[in-house]
Amino acid sequence: MRRSYTVWPWLSVSAVIAVLIGAGTSFAPLYLDNWGGDARHYMCPMIGGHDVDDSRVDAGLCVTPLAWFVVVSALCLLLAVVFAVYCETAMHVDAAGGLHAGGVMTRSARRARNAMLWTLPAFLVVGLALGILTAAAWLPLVWFVALSAVWLQAGWHVCDRIGLRLTTRTANDTLAAIWGFGVALTTHALVCYHVTFIGGIRGAALSACCSWAIASVSYNGDAVGEAAAADRRIATARGVIASIIQWVMVYNAVRAGESASDQTTATWLCPQFSVTASGARVGSCSPEGLRPLLSSVGLVLMVATLLASVCAAMACHFGRRSVSRGLYAVAGLCAASAFVIGTVVA
């Protein structure tokens, strides 16, 4: 099977979906649940955080403005994309043969090496900015996830050289699932300061399925005839399995949000973005009827997820790889948005 080293585009698309899920599911614990004292920051950011003394909780509360939430989410996305590009350039160096005898590098290897020299400092700078904005306590988690991905990538090369070969399809599926899960969970932890099960763990699992579906559209470009048809059928089946799991998770989240919306008389949301000079929390309620509207939007996105997934599977079956990847990306974005809406409304 011909191996493709161009993986950073779908890794970047998967990162967008993962950050949307990770940050979106952090909104409710940060800004909606603080009134009850159930969710709180265990520390306040160095920049943008406001400590609030609350006798009902041992750790106290920390209120962050909406701008802080947006900036941290954007930095998480930038960190993921930069790391995806770094991994891509590292694979290009390996594919080009790296450093040859006598210290000579090929032109393509030299270009990839130069790109690595730019992306690694960018990764460190963005990681440092995240560490400052999130009080630096979660910075080791960022390094751990990044080093784990590098170790996994190196492990595939080691296995390949000692004879334990992994097919491109198995490697892509494994990388996709780990990438989607890791980026979503890291984003959720950095933004939310703790990991919830409903938003953090389930959201990371959904992100893994979305990433897997996009990566499933990879098959042997050199195969012809019946071999090519069989390869497409396998790729289609992988995408269908990922899409089914993805849609079931979205359905459960949307239905839970709709049930919660029906059981309460409140049709607005009151997030908490700031505090007064004396430390009192300030609520900022949304317009009347926002909860039912969000529930309706979630239902529409759930249906759109199903339709886009079906069309993507059909495009994959007929060999339209670019169209299929694009439709799986659209399905992932719709699924992520619907899941976040269901989580927030619930």
CSV table of C-alpha atoms in Angstrom, one decimal, residues 156 159-168 170:
chain,number,residue,atom,x,y,z
A,156,TRP,CA,5.5,3.1,14.6
A,159,CYS,CA,8.0,-1.4,14.8
A,160,ASP,CA,8.3,-1.0,11.1
A,161,ARG,CA,12.1,-1.5,11.2
A,162,ILE,CA,12.0,-4.6,13.4
A,163,GLY,CA,9.4,-6.3,11.2
A,164,LEU,CA,6.2,-5.6,13.2
A,165,ARG,CA,4.6,-3.7,10.4
A,166,LEU,CA,1.4,-1.7,10.9
A,167,THR,CA,-0.6,-1.1,7.8
A,168,THR,CA,-1.3,2.5,6.8
A,170,THR,CA,-4.4,0.7,11.1
